[in-house]
Coordinates of C-alpha atoms and ligand atoms in Angstrom, one line a residue:
M1 CA 95.0 110.5 81.4
T2 CA 97.0 108.8 78.7
E3 CA 100.0 110.8 77.8
A4 CA 103.3 111.9 79.3
I5 CA 106.5 113.7 78.2
L6 CA 109.8 112.5 79.6
L7 CA 112.6 115.0 79.6
V8 CA 115.9 113.3 79.0
G9 CA 118.1 115.9 77.3
G10 CA 120.1 118.9 78.2
R11 CA 123.7 119.2 79.2
G12 CA 123.5 118.3 82.8
T13 CA 124.5 114.6 82.8
R14 CA 127.1 114.6 85.4
L15 CA 127.6 110.8 85.1
R16 CA 128.3 110.9 81.4
P17 CA 132.0 111.6 81.2
L18 CA 133.0 109.0 83.6
T19 CA 131.8 105.5 83.9
V20 CA 129.6 104.9 81.0
R21 CA 129.6 105.8 77.4
T22 CA 125.8 105.9 77.3
P23 CA 124.0 108.7 79.0
K24 CA 122.7 108.3 82.5
P25 CA 119.1 107.4 81.6
M26 CA 120.5 104.2 80.0
V27 CA 122.9 103.3 82.9
R28 CA 121.6 100.2 84.7
A29 CA 119.9 100.8 88.0
A30 CA 118.7 97.5 89.6
G31 CA 119.6 95.6 86.5
V32 CA 117.7 97.6 83.8
P33 CA 118.4 101.0 82.1
F34 CA 117.2 103.6 84.6
L35 CA 114.6 105.0 82.3
T36 CA 112.8 101.7 82.3
H37 CA 111.7 102.3 85.9
Q38 CA 110.1 105.7 85.0
L39 CA 108.4 104.2 81.9
A40 CA 107.1 101.2 83.9
R41 CA 105.7 103.4 86.7
A42 CA 104.0 105.7 84.2
K43 CA 102.5 102.6 82.5
A44 CA 101.3 101.3 85.9
A45 CA 99.5 104.7 86.4
G46 CA 97.6 104.3 83.2
V47 CA 99.8 106.2 80.8
E48 CA 99.8 104.8 77.3
H49 CA 101.6 107.3 75.1
I50 CA 105.0 108.7 76.0
V51 CA 107.1 111.2 74.1
L52 CA 110.8 111.2 75.0
A53 CA 112.2 114.7 74.5
T54 CA 115.9 114.5 74.1
S55 CA 118.8 116.5 72.8
Y56 CA 121.8 114.2 72.8
L57 CA 122.7 110.6 72.0
A58 CA 119.1 110.0 71.2
E59 CA 120.1 107.0 69.1
V60 CA 120.8 105.0 72.3
F61 CA 117.1 105.1 73.4
E62 CA 115.3 104.0 70.4
P63 CA 117.2 100.7 69.7
Y64 CA 116.5 99.7 73.3
F65 CA 112.9 100.8 73.9
G66 CA 111.7 100.7 70.3
D67 CA 108.0 101.6 69.9
G68 CA 107.5 100.7 73.6
A69 CA 105.3 97.7 73.0
A70 CA 107.4 95.5 75.3
L71 CA 106.4 97.8 78.1
G72 CA 102.8 98.1 76.9
L73 CA 103.4 101.7 75.8
H74 CA 103.6 103.7 72.6
I75 CA 106.9 105.6 72.8
E76 CA 107.9 108.4 70.4
Y77 CA 111.3 110.1 70.2
V78 CA 112.0 113.7 69.5
T79 CA 115.6 115.0 69.3
E80 CA 116.4 118.7 69.5
E81 CA 119.2 119.9 67.3
E82 CA 120.4 122.2 70.1
P83 CA 119.2 121.8 73.7
L84 CA 116.0 123.8 74.0
G85 CA 115.9 123.8 77.8
T86 CA 113.1 122.1 79.8
G87 CA 110.3 124.4 78.6
G88 CA 111.6 124.6 75.0
A89 CA 111.8 120.8 74.9
L90 CA 108.1 120.6 76.0
R91 CA 107.0 123.0 73.4
N92 CA 109.1 121.2 70.8
V93 CA 107.1 117.9 71.3
A94 CA 103.7 119.4 71.9
S95 CA 102.6 118.6 68.4
R96 CA 103.0 114.9 69.1
L97 CA 100.4 114.9 71.8
H98 CA 96.9 113.6 71.1
S99 CA 95.2 115.2 74.1
G100 CA 92.7 118.0 73.6
P101 CA 93.4 121.5 74.9
E102 CA 91.7 121.0 78.3
E103 CA 93.2 117.5 79.0
P104 CA 96.0 116.8 81.4
V105 CA 99.4 115.9 80.2
L106 CA 102.1 114.4 82.5
V107 CA 105.7 115.7 82.4
F108 CA 108.6 114.0 84.1
N109 CA 112.2 115.0 84.6
G110 CA 114.2 112.0 83.5
D111 CA 116.7 111.9 86.3
I112 CA 114.3 111.3 89.3
L113 CA 113.6 108.1 91.2
T114 CA 110.4 108.5 93.0
G115 CA 107.5 106.7 94.6
L116 CA 105.1 109.4 93.7
D117 CA 101.4 108.4 93.4
I118 CA 101.0 109.6 89.8
R119 CA 97.3 109.1 89.9
A120 CA 97.0 111.2 93.0
L121 CA 98.8 114.1 91.3
V122 CA 96.4 113.9 88.4
R123 CA 93.4 113.8 90.8
T124 CA 94.8 116.9 92.5
H125 CA 95.1 118.6 89.2
T126 CA 91.5 117.7 88.1
E127 CA 89.9 118.5 91.4
T128 CA 91.5 121.9 91.8
G129 CA 91.1 122.9 88.2
A130 CA 94.7 124.0 88.1
D131 CA 96.6 125.1 85.0
V132 CA 99.7 123.2 86.1
S133 CA 100.1 120.8 89.1
L134 CA 103.5 120.1 90.6
H135 CA 104.7 117.3 92.7
L136 CA 106.6 118.8 95.7
T137 CA 108.9 117.2 98.2
R138 CA 110.7 118.4 101.3
V139 CA 114.5 118.3 101.5
N140 CA 117.0 119.5 104.1
D141 CA 119.0 121.6 101.8
P142 CA 116.9 123.1 99.0
R143 CA 119.6 125.2 97.3
A144 CA 120.2 122.9 94.3
Y145 CA 116.5 122.8 93.5
G146 CA 113.4 124.9 92.6
L147 CA 111.8 126.2 95.7
V148 CA 108.0 126.2 95.7
P149 CA 106.2 127.9 98.6
T150 CA 102.5 127.3 98.7
D151 CA 99.5 128.7 100.7
G152 CA 97.3 126.7 103.1
T153 CA 95.4 125.1 100.1
G154 CA 98.5 124.1 98.3
R155 CA 98.3 126.9 95.7
V156 CA 101.8 127.8 94.5
L157 CA 102.9 131.3 95.6
A158 CA 106.2 131.5 93.9
F159 CA 108.8 129.5 92.0
L160 CA 112.4 130.2 92.9
E161 CA 114.9 128.1 90.9
K162 CA 118.2 127.5 92.6
P163 CA 118.1 130.4 95.1
Q164 CA 121.3 132.4 95.5
T165 CA 120.7 134.3 98.7
P166 CA 119.6 133.1 102.2
E167 CA 116.6 135.4 102.0
E168 CA 115.3 133.4 99.0
I169 CA 115.2 130.2 101.0
V170 CA 111.7 130.7 102.1
T171 CA 110.6 127.0 102.3
D172 CA 111.9 123.5 102.3
Q173 CA 109.4 122.4 99.7
I174 CA 111.0 121.8 96.3
N175 CA 109.9 121.0 92.8
A176 CA 110.2 117.2 92.6
G177 CA 110.3 117.2 88.8
A178 CA 106.8 115.7 88.0
Y179 CA 104.0 117.9 86.6
V180 CA 100.6 117.7 85.2
F181 CA 100.0 120.4 82.6
R182 CA 96.7 121.5 81.0
R183 CA 97.6 120.7 77.5
S184 CA 96.8 124.2 76.2
V185 CA 99.4 125.7 78.6
L186 CA 102.2 123.7 76.9
D187 CA 101.1 125.3 73.6
T188 CA 101.7 128.8 75.0
I189 CA 105.4 128.2 75.6
P190 CA 107.4 130.1 72.9
A191 CA 108.6 127.8 70.1
G192 CA 112.0 127.7 68.4
R193 CA 114.2 129.0 71.3
P194 CA 115.5 127.8 74.6
V195 CA 113.1 128.2 77.4
S196 CA 113.5 127.1 81.0
V197 CA 110.2 125.9 82.4
E198 CA 111.6 126.6 85.9
R199 CA 113.0 130.1 85.3
E200 CA 110.6 131.4 82.7
T201 CA 107.4 129.5 82.3
F202 CA 106.4 128.9 85.9
P203 CA 107.3 132.5 87.1
G204 CA 105.6 133.9 84.0
L205 CA 102.4 131.9 84.6
L206 CA 102.3 133.0 88.2
A207 CA 102.8 136.6 87.2
N208 CA 99.8 136.3 84.9
G209 CA 97.6 134.9 87.6
A210 CA 97.6 131.3 86.5
H211 CA 96.7 128.6 89.0
L212 CA 99.7 126.4 89.9
Q213 CA 98.9 123.8 92.4
G214 CA 101.4 122.0 94.6
M215 CA 101.0 118.5 96.0
V216 CA 103.5 117.8 98.8
D217 CA 104.0 114.2 99.9
S218 CA 106.5 112.1 101.7
A219 CA 106.9 109.4 99.0
Y220 CA 110.4 108.1 98.2
W221 CA 112.2 110.7 96.2
L222 CA 115.8 110.9 95.0
D223 CA 117.5 113.2 92.4
L224 CA 120.0 111.0 90.6
G225 CA 122.2 113.9 89.6
T226 CA 125.4 112.5 91.2
P227 CA 127.1 109.1 90.9
A228 CA 126.6 108.5 94.6
A229 CA 122.9 109.2 94.3
F230 CA 122.7 106.9 91.3
V231 CA 124.3 104.1 93.3
R232 CA 121.9 104.8 96.3
G233 CA 118.9 104.7 93.9
S234 CA 119.9 101.4 92.4
A235 CA 120.3 99.9 95.9
D236 CA 116.9 101.4 97.0
L237 CA 115.2 99.8 94.0
V238 CA 116.7 96.4 94.8
L239 CA 115.7 96.8 98.5
G240 CA 112.2 97.7 97.5
R241 CA 112.4 101.1 99.2
A242 CA 111.9 102.8 95.8
P243 CA 108.9 101.1 94.2
S244 CA 109.3 100.0 90.5
P245 CA 107.5 97.4 88.6
A246 CA 110.6 97.1 86.3
V247 CA 112.9 95.5 88.9
P248 CA 113.8 92.2 87.2
G249 CA 113.3 89.9 90.1
R250 CA 112.2 89.8 93.7
C251 CA 113.2 92.8 95.9
G252 CA 115.5 92.1 98.8
D253 CA 119.1 92.4 100.0
R254 CA 120.6 91.5 96.6
L255 CA 119.6 91.0 93.0
V256 CA 121.6 88.6 90.9
L257 CA 120.7 88.7 87.3
P258 CA 120.5 85.5 85.1
T259 CA 123.9 84.5 83.8
A260 CA 125.8 86.3 86.6
T261 CA 128.0 84.0 88.7
V262 CA 128.4 84.6 92.4
A263 CA 130.8 82.2 94.3
A264 CA 129.3 80.5 97.4
G265 CA 131.8 82.3 99.6
A266 CA 130.9 85.8 98.4
E267 CA 128.7 88.1 100.4
L268 CA 126.2 90.4 98.8
S269 CA 124.0 92.8 100.8
G270 CA 122.5 96.3 101.1
G271 CA 120.7 96.2 97.8
T272 CA 123.6 95.1 95.7
V273 CA 122.9 94.2 92.1
V274 CA 125.1 91.9 90.0
G275 CA 124.5 92.3 86.3
E276 CA 124.3 89.7 83.5
G277 CA 127.5 87.8 82.9
A278 CA 129.3 89.4 85.9
F279 CA 131.4 87.3 88.2
V280 CA 131.9 87.7 92.0
A281 CA 134.7 85.5 93.4
D282 CA 134.9 83.8 96.7
G283 CA 135.5 85.9 99.8
A284 CA 134.4 89.1 98.0
R285 CA 132.1 91.3 100.0
I286 CA 129.8 93.7 98.2
V287 CA 127.5 96.1 100.0
G288 CA 124.9 98.5 98.4
S289 CA 126.7 98.5 95.0
A290 CA 125.9 98.1 91.4
I291 CA 128.0 95.6 89.5
L292 CA 127.3 96.1 85.8
P293 CA 127.1 93.3 83.2
G294 CA 130.3 91.4 82.6
A295 CA 132.3 93.0 85.5
V296 CA 134.6 90.8 87.6
I297 CA 135.1 91.1 91.3
E298 CA 138.2 89.1 92.4
P299 CA 138.6 87.2 95.6
G300 CA 138.6 89.1 98.9
A301 CA 137.7 92.5 97.2
V302 CA 135.4 94.7 99.3
V303 CA 133.1 97.0 97.4
T304 CA 130.8 99.4 99.2
D305 CA 128.3 102.0 97.9
S306 CA 130.1 101.8 94.5
L307 CA 129.4 101.4 90.8
V308 CA 131.6 98.9 88.9
G309 CA 131.1 99.5 85.1
T310 CA 130.5 97.1 82.3
R311 CA 133.3 94.6 81.9
A312 CA 135.4 96.4 84.5
R313 CA 137.6 94.4 87.0
V314 CA 138.3 94.9 90.7
G315 CA 141.4 93.1 91.8
T316 CA 142.0 90.7 94.7
R317 CA 141.7 92.4 98.2
S318 CA 141.1 95.8 96.7
V319 CA 138.8 98.0 98.9
L320 CA 136.4 100.4 97.1
T321 CA 134.1 102.7 99.0
D322 CA 131.9 105.4 97.3
T323 CA 133.8 104.8 94.0
V324 CA 132.9 104.6 90.4
V325 CA 134.9 102.3 88.1
G326 CA 134.4 103.1 84.5
D327 CA 133.4 100.6 81.8
G328 CA 136.4 98.3 81.0
A329 CA 138.7 99.8 83.6
V330 CA 140.9 97.5 85.7
V331 CA 141.7 98.2 89.4
G332 CA 144.6 95.9 90.1
A333 CA 145.0 93.9 93.4
D334 CA 145.5 95.6 96.8
N335 CA 144.3 99.1 95.9
E336 CA 142.1 101.3 98.1
L337 CA 139.8 103.8 96.6
R338 CA 137.2 105.9 98.3
S339 CA 135.3 109.2 98.8
G340 CA 134.0 109.8 95.3
A341 CA 137.0 108.4 93.4
R342 CA 136.2 107.9 89.7
V343 CA 138.3 105.6 87.5
W344 CA 137.9 106.5 83.9
C345 CA 136.8 104.0 81.3
D346 CA 139.5 101.5 80.2
V347 CA 142.1 102.9 82.6
R348 CA 144.3 100.3 84.3
I349 CA 145.5 100.9 87.9
P350 CA 148.4 98.7 88.7
A351 CA 148.4 96.4 91.7
G352 CA 149.2 98.1 95.0
S353 CA 149.1 101.7 93.6
V354 CA 146.6 103.7 95.7
R355 CA 145.7 103.6 99.3
F356 CA 144.2 105.9 102.0
S357 CA 144.8 104.0 105.2
S358 CA 148.2 103.9 106.9
D359 CA 150.9 101.7 105.6
T360 CA 151.3 99.8 108.8
Ligands
GDD401 N1 115.0 117.5 76.1 C1 115.7 118.3 76.9 N2 116.3 119.4 76.5 N3 115.7 117.9 78.2 C2 116.3 118.7 79.1 C3 117.0 119.9 78.7 C4 117.0 120.3 77.3 O1 117.5 121.2 76.8 N4 117.6 120.5 79.8 C5 117.3 119.7 80.8 N5 116.6 118.6 80.4 C6 116.0 117.5 81.2 C7 117.2 116.8 82.0 O2 117.6 115.6 81.3 C8 116.4 116.4 83.3 O3 115.8 115.1 83.1 C9 115.4 117.4 83.5 O4 115.2 118.1 82.2 C10 115.8 118.5 84.5 O5 117.0 119.1 84.1 P1 118.3 119.1 85.1 O6 119.4 119.7 84.3 O7 118.5 117.8 85.7 O8 117.8 120.1 86.2 P2 118.1 120.2 87.7 O9 118.3 118.8 88.3 O10 119.3 121.1 87.9 O11 116.8 120.9 88.3 C11 115.5 120.4 88.0 O12 115.2 119.2 88.8 C12 115.0 119.5 90.2 C13 114.6 118.2 90.8 O13 115.6 117.3 90.7 C14 114.5 121.5 88.2 O14 113.3 121.1 87.6 C15 114.3 121.9 89.6 O15 113.3 122.8 89.8 C16 114.0 120.6 90.4 O16 113.9 120.9 91.8
MG402 MG1 118.5 117.0 87.5

């Protein structure tokens, strides 16, 4: 096992229009661009060659990761002119693979934070002789995912992407976005047009009698598709709940990156990360939040479960809960923001402008 494809394209980057001008895979989680965690985990599992399949803003990846040598990897980049969908993207990069037709190739959705035992998935694949093996996880509400019922031996019975009716909700096992493909299967995906691996390739393979094998586990798993989930993921990386060799420091209640300044009277907890050059003033309290590089948290501000963008500022005594502050935005003193509020990049909210609690 030496190769993997990482899917980081498409249109579904729900974080993109708000805080950060770079796409989500490059937003910092626990101090480094999120993608670094996936790359480092793949490397730790023995992967050497990674093809990044992307369709937008590809130019942000290459300057950062280069040829991958810093991570001990060989990384290649392929950009689609138009998004080809998950399956089309795989077919589009298949010619870059070195694996022979029978060899296993790993595929990862680029927006998942997981503690998956990658080697165990490959072992399952090899031992069962499957055409494709899928990592499955259990969730309370499977409607936003691909449902994957299996038989007693783990063999996949159906693949139901984003079920619409209650009758379709036949299991709580969902596609966790990590696969092992027999390389020759990738070569059978039609070229030159959009293909959804979830809606077309997997159902088609099943209809033709192919062997799809599921591996259910209870490892850490989080889809980072919403800003709130992204903040949660960053905190879980810092806390060590989500395992990653790329966390730049010791895991614990907080992670303060070199060149950040945290005043002695500031309190950081719950997996908070403070990025390079950021400043947290006296009396500020930050819980479970990501403070990106160069941001400033003024005295007495209380920031909980929130993301504060690069060079953004949170004013004195302001209280932020479940909020995203865009890069360069300024939240003046004595504001209160909560419940999914998103402050656009470079916007300035004057002091004392917004509150939720009563005026008394
Ligand atoms: N290169 C490329 N081109 N990548 C794409 C494209 C494309 O056209 N479309 C999507 N991707 C990438 C996304 O960047 C993401 O990393 C991955 O493929 C999955 O696409 P999403 O758009 O995030 O899909 P989803 O979250 O609605 O559903 C998928 O993930 C779930 C788990 O989080 C499906 O695979 C579900 O079955 C699964 O349960
Ligand atoms: Mg997704």
